[in-house]
Structure formats: structure tokens, C-alpha cells
């Protein structure tokens, strides 16, 4: 909502200021979308690592701080420029929106082929980092629920013990261990993508695009995978906890009110079976990775003029996609144990 607030303030300021508003500063190209990637990582760190994440006062302070950063950034670099690059939630949901069969054009809603919008993803600094962070953080959320991480002698306990030996208290040691795990999973996901890009670079010859350029060109193929991971991991949460809206809206402050007569309602866990949830999760992963392969193949034909080279380059992307699929299925099975 901060973009709407900034637009309203700018509209009023333009009519009050006698000489108009000063021109915004030039947004640094080398910064690109790295602030959005950092914002996504920070949000997930708050959700999964920070021990005081459920305190209302903490959430209120963080929400106000985020609002202040957004408003100051938009005032310095321009509303559209800042939200297009540095607003973590705006960038993330904007990427997912590129997959939709609908688009807004010339003041009206227009149809387009699904996935077609992803082709227009800006190839700027940090663009691939945003998508990889989305995939990596969601992967860690699933991994942290499995026995390898949470078991009696799991990785989390080992890391917490290691940081405890360094002099950290129990609470800080646990946070440090989870932080290392979160960073590690994101780096593993980024490494898998980098491996695929390096493989494509090896088949294109010395005169072909550089590794950094290929990384930016094919980053849009990861958007369906990021969305698939989100659906697979959070579908059950939405289906069950989403029902809480019915009674929370009647008693939003927890004071016993019943504004809409729904305060006594509860969550119905029988609306979906475990098998139905599993099928939705698997279908999301398969469809998402197939979509990623389609986008990657289309970009390969555009990048290399020789069809044989384009086809050979996609063997590496196929390996990456299959690896991501196996990783997603393993995470789902580990979380369900």
C-alpha cells in the first residue's frame, strides 16, 4: 500500500509546492534489485529464525520501519523506480504476476498466454538473486521441519552447540544456527543455478555470452519454480489457517467482541485430506518446472542462432530443473514425517 500513499502525497505536494517537486535521484544500476533480495531474506529470517517474531510490539516496530524505508526511498529515487527495484514484496509479487494470463494494458485488462509475461522480466543486477532467494528461503522452511534438521542429533542442535561453545547464550546460539542454515540453503540453490549457467556457457564457445549475462538472461525461467515452491509449501497453511479470517475479523483485537457473528467459528481440518494436499503439491512442482523448461528453451533459441547449440545448452538446464524437482519432492516428504 505504500506506493498508493506515496502517490497521494506526491499529488498533494505538486499542488502545494509553487515550483514543483525536485527531480528524483538517479537509481544506481549496479544496485538493481539487490535491496529486494535482501528484503525477502530479512522477512524470512524474521519468520523462521528470530525468536521474538510473534511479539505484537516487535511486528509493529518492524512494520513502521519498513514503511519508513519505502516512503524515504520513493521520495529519493521516484515512486515507480523504487517500488520496481527495492520493494521486496512488490518485486516478488510482481514477478509472480508475470505468469498470469491477464495483463493491464492501455487502461484495460488484456489476455495473454500464460508464462508469456515472464519473458519481459528486467535483466538488471540482482534480478536472479531475487528469484533464487525466494526458492532458497522456501526450501529452508521445508527443510527446517524435517528430522535431519530438527532431530535429536540434527543439524540445528549441532550448530547451536557449536555457537554455544563460542560463548553465545542458548537463544542466540539457536538463532545463529538457523541463520547459518538459511544462508546455506540459499547458497546451495544459487550454486545449482550457477552450475547450470556454467554448463550452458561451456557449450556456447568462447564467443558466446558470458556467465553473468546468461545468468541474467535465464533468470526468468526460475519464476515458475519459485511460484511452484510457494504453492507446494504453503497450500495447506492457506487452506487451514486461512479459515481463521472468519473469526479473527469478528474479534480482531482479541477482546471478546463478535462484530459479524463469526467469533465462535473454528478451523475445519476436514475440508482437505492429506492425499488431496499431496496431489496439489506434486502437481504444482511438476507444472512449475515444466513451465521453467519452456521459458528456458524459448530463451535458448533466442540466444543461440544454431538450434544444435541451443538444444545442447538446455541439457544443463534440464539437469537443474530435475534437481529442483527432486529437491522439492524431498522437502515435502521430509516435512510430512
GROMACS .gro file of N, CA, C and O in nm, residues 180-222:
model
  172
  180UNK      N    1   2.273  -1.965   0.986
  180UNK     CA    2   2.368  -2.036   0.902
  180UNK      C    3   2.297  -2.133   0.809
  180UNK      O    4   2.328  -2.145   0.691
  181UNK      N    5   2.197  -2.204   0.862
  181UNK     CA    6   2.121  -2.297   0.779
  181UNK      C    7   2.047  -2.227   0.669
  181UNK      O    8   2.043  -2.273   0.554
  182UNK      N    9   1.985  -2.113   0.701
  182UNK     CA   10   1.910  -2.037   0.600
  182UNK      C   11   2.002  -1.987   0.489
  182UNK      O   12   1.972  -2.002   0.369
  183UNK      N   13   2.116  -1.931   0.529
  183UNK     CA   14   2.213  -1.883   0.429
  183UNK      C   15   2.266  -1.999   0.346
  183UNK      O   16   2.281  -1.989   0.224
  184UNK      N   17   2.293  -2.111   0.414
  184UNK     CA   18   2.348  -2.227   0.343
  184UNK      C   19   2.255  -2.281   0.237
  184UNK      O   20   2.299  -2.312   0.124
  185UNK      N   21   2.127  -2.293   0.266
  185UNK     CA   22   2.031  -2.344   0.168
  185UNK      C   23   2.017  -2.249   0.050
  185UNK      O   24   2.011  -2.291  -0.066
  186UNK      N   25   2.013  -2.118   0.078
  186UNK     CA   26   2.005  -2.021  -0.031
  186UNK      C   27   2.128  -2.032  -0.121
  186UNK      O   28   2.117  -2.027  -0.245
  187UNK      N   29   2.246  -2.048  -0.061
  187UNK     CA   30   2.368  -2.061  -0.139
  187UNK      C   31   2.370  -2.191  -0.220
  187UNK      O   32   2.421  -2.194  -0.333
  188UNK      N   33   2.315  -2.298  -0.166
  188UNK     CA   34   2.308  -2.424  -0.240
  188UNK      C   35   2.219  -2.409  -0.363
  188UNK      O   36   2.253  -2.453  -0.473
  189UNK      N   37   2.103  -2.345  -0.344
  189UNK     CA   38   2.012  -2.322  -0.457
  189UNK      C   39   2.079  -2.234  -0.562
  189UNK      O   40   2.071  -2.262  -0.683
  190UNK      N   41   2.146  -2.128  -0.516
  190UNK     CA   42   2.216  -2.041  -0.611
  190UNK      C   43   2.328  -2.116  -0.681
  190UNK      O   44   2.354  -2.094  -0.800
  191UNK      N   45   2.396  -2.206  -0.608
  191UNK     CA   46   2.503  -2.284  -0.670
  191UNK      C   47   2.452  -2.378  -0.777
  191UNK      O   48   2.518  -2.398  -0.880
  192UNK      N   49   2.335  -2.438  -0.756
  192UNK     CA   50   2.277  -2.526  -0.857
  192UNK      C   51   2.245  -2.449  -0.985
  192UNK      O   52   2.273  -2.496  -1.096
  193UNK      N   53   2.189  -2.331  -0.968
  193UNK     CA   54   2.159  -2.248  -1.087
  193UNK      C   55   2.288  -2.204  -1.154
  193UNK      O   56   2.298  -2.205  -1.278
  194UNK      N   57   2.387  -2.168  -1.075
  194UNK     CA   58   2.515  -2.127  -1.132
  194UNK      C   59   2.581  -2.240  -1.208
  194UNK      O   60   2.644  -2.219  -1.312
  195UNK      N   61   2.565  -2.363  -1.159
  195UNK     CA   62   2.619  -2.479  -1.229
  195UNK      C   63   2.553  -2.495  -1.365
  195UNK      O   64   2.621  -2.523  -1.466
  196UNK      N   65   2.422  -2.479  -1.371
  196UNK     CA   66   2.352  -2.488  -1.499
  196UNK      C   67   2.395  -2.380  -1.596
  196UNK      O   68   2.414  -2.405  -1.715
  197UNK      N   69   2.413  -2.259  -1.543
  197UNK     CA   70   2.457  -2.148  -1.629
  197UNK      C   71   2.598  -2.173  -1.680
  197UNK      O   72   2.629  -2.147  -1.798
  198UNK      N   73   2.686  -2.221  -1.591
  198UNK     CA   74   2.823  -2.251  -1.634
  198UNK      C   75   2.824  -2.360  -1.740
  198UNK      O   76   2.905  -2.357  -1.833
  199UNK      N   77   2.734  -2.458  -1.727
  199UNK     CA   78   2.725  -2.561  -1.829
  199UNK      C   79   2.680  -2.505  -1.963
  199UNK      O   80   2.734  -2.542  -2.069
  200UNK      N   81   2.583  -2.414  -1.962
  200UNK     CA   82   2.541  -2.350  -2.086
  200UNK      C   83   2.655  -2.270  -2.147
  200UNK      O   84   2.672  -2.266  -2.269
  201UNK      N   85   2.733  -2.205  -2.062
  201UNK     CA   86   2.845  -2.125  -2.112
  201UNK      C   87   2.949  -2.215  -2.179
  201UNK      O   88   3.012  -2.175  -2.279
  202UNK      N   89   2.966  -2.337  -2.130
  202UNK     CA   90   3.068  -2.426  -2.185
  202UNK      C   91   3.035  -2.475  -2.325
  202UNK      O   92   3.125  -2.511  -2.402
  203UNK      N   93   2.906  -2.479  -2.361
  203UNK     CA   94   2.868  -2.529  -2.493
  203UNK      C   95   2.855  -2.417  -2.596
  203UNK      O   96   2.837  -2.444  -2.715
  204UNK      N   97   2.863  -2.292  -2.551
  204UNK     CA   98   2.842  -2.181  -2.643
  204UNK      C   99   2.971  -2.132  -2.707
  204UNK      O  100   2.966  -2.048  -2.798
  205UNK      N  101   3.087  -2.180  -2.662
  205UNK     CA  102   3.212  -2.139  -2.722
  205UNK      C  103   3.263  -2.008  -2.665
  205UNK      O  104   3.194  -1.937  -2.591
  206UNK      N  105   3.388  -1.972  -2.700
  206UNK     CA  106   3.449  -1.850  -2.643
  206UNK      C  107   3.382  -1.721  -2.685
  206UNK      O  108   3.394  -1.619  -2.616
  207UNK      N  109   3.312  -1.722  -2.796
  207UNK     CA  110   3.246  -1.601  -2.844
  207UNK      C  111   3.103  -1.587  -2.796
  207UNK      O  112   3.033  -1.492  -2.834
  208UNK      N  113   3.059  -1.682  -2.715
  208UNK     CA  114   2.921  -1.678  -2.667
  208UNK      C  115   2.903  -1.583  -2.551
  208UNK      O  116   2.999  -1.518  -2.504
  209UNK      N  117   2.782  -1.571  -2.500
  209UNK     CA  118   2.755  -1.481  -2.387
  209UNK      C  119   2.834  -1.524  -2.263
  209UNK      O  120   2.865  -1.643  -2.244
  210UNK      N  121   2.865  -1.427  -2.179
  210UNK     CA  122   2.937  -1.456  -2.056
  210UNK      C  123   2.847  -1.526  -1.955
  210UNK      O  124   2.724  -1.529  -1.971
  211UNK      N  125   2.908  -1.580  -1.851
  211UNK     CA  126   2.831  -1.648  -1.748
  211UNK      C  127   2.736  -1.552  -1.678
  211UNK      O  128   2.620  -1.585  -1.650
  212UNK      N  129   2.783  -1.431  -1.649
  212UNK     CA  130   2.698  -1.332  -1.583
  212UNK      C  131   2.579  -1.293  -1.671
  212UNK      O  132   2.467  -1.278  -1.623
  213UNK      N  133   2.604  -1.280  -1.802
  213UNK     CA  134   2.497  -1.244  -1.893
  213UNK      C  135   2.394  -1.355  -1.904
  213UNK      O  136   2.273  -1.331  -1.906
  214UNK      N  137   2.441  -1.479  -1.911
  214UNK     CA  138   2.348  -1.592  -1.918
  214UNK      C  139   2.267  -1.604  -1.790
  214UNK      O  140   2.148  -1.640  -1.793
  215UNK      N  141   2.330  -1.573  -1.678
  215UNK     CA  142   2.259  -1.579  -1.551
  215UNK      C  143   2.141  -1.482  -1.550
  215UNK      O  144   2.033  -1.514  -1.499
  216UNK      N  145   2.161  -1.364  -1.606
  216UNK     CA  146   2.053  -1.265  -1.612
  216UNK      C  147   1.949  -1.304  -1.717
  216UNK      O  148   1.829  -1.288  -1.696
  217UNK      N  149   1.994  -1.357  -1.831
  217UNK     CA  150   1.901  -1.389  -1.939
  217UNK      C  151   1.804  -1.501  -1.902
  217UNK      O  152   1.688  -1.499  -1.943
  218UNK      N  153   1.851  -1.599  -1.826
  218UNK     CA  154   1.768  -1.716  -1.798
  218UNK      C  155   1.704  -1.711  -1.659
  218UNK      O  156   1.639  -1.808  -1.618
  219UNK      N  157   1.721  -1.601  -1.587
  219UNK     CA  158   1.664  -1.593  -1.452
  219UNK      C  159   1.512  -1.601  -1.454
  219UNK      O  160   1.450  -1.651  -1.360
  220UNK      N  161   1.450  -1.553  -1.564
  220UNK     CA  162   1.304  -1.556  -1.570
  220UNK      C  163   1.249  -1.698  -1.570
  220UNK      O  164   1.133  -1.720  -1.533
  221UNK      N  165   1.330  -1.797  -1.612
  221UNK     CA  166   1.285  -1.935  -1.613
  221UNK      C  167   1.268  -1.991  -1.472
  221UNK      O  168   1.205  -2.096  -1.454
  222UNK      N  169   1.321  -1.921  -1.373
  222UNK     CA  170   1.308  -1.966  -1.235
  222UNK      C  171   1.179  -1.918  -1.169
  222UNK      O  172   1.142  -1.965  -1.062
   0.00000   0.00000   0.00000
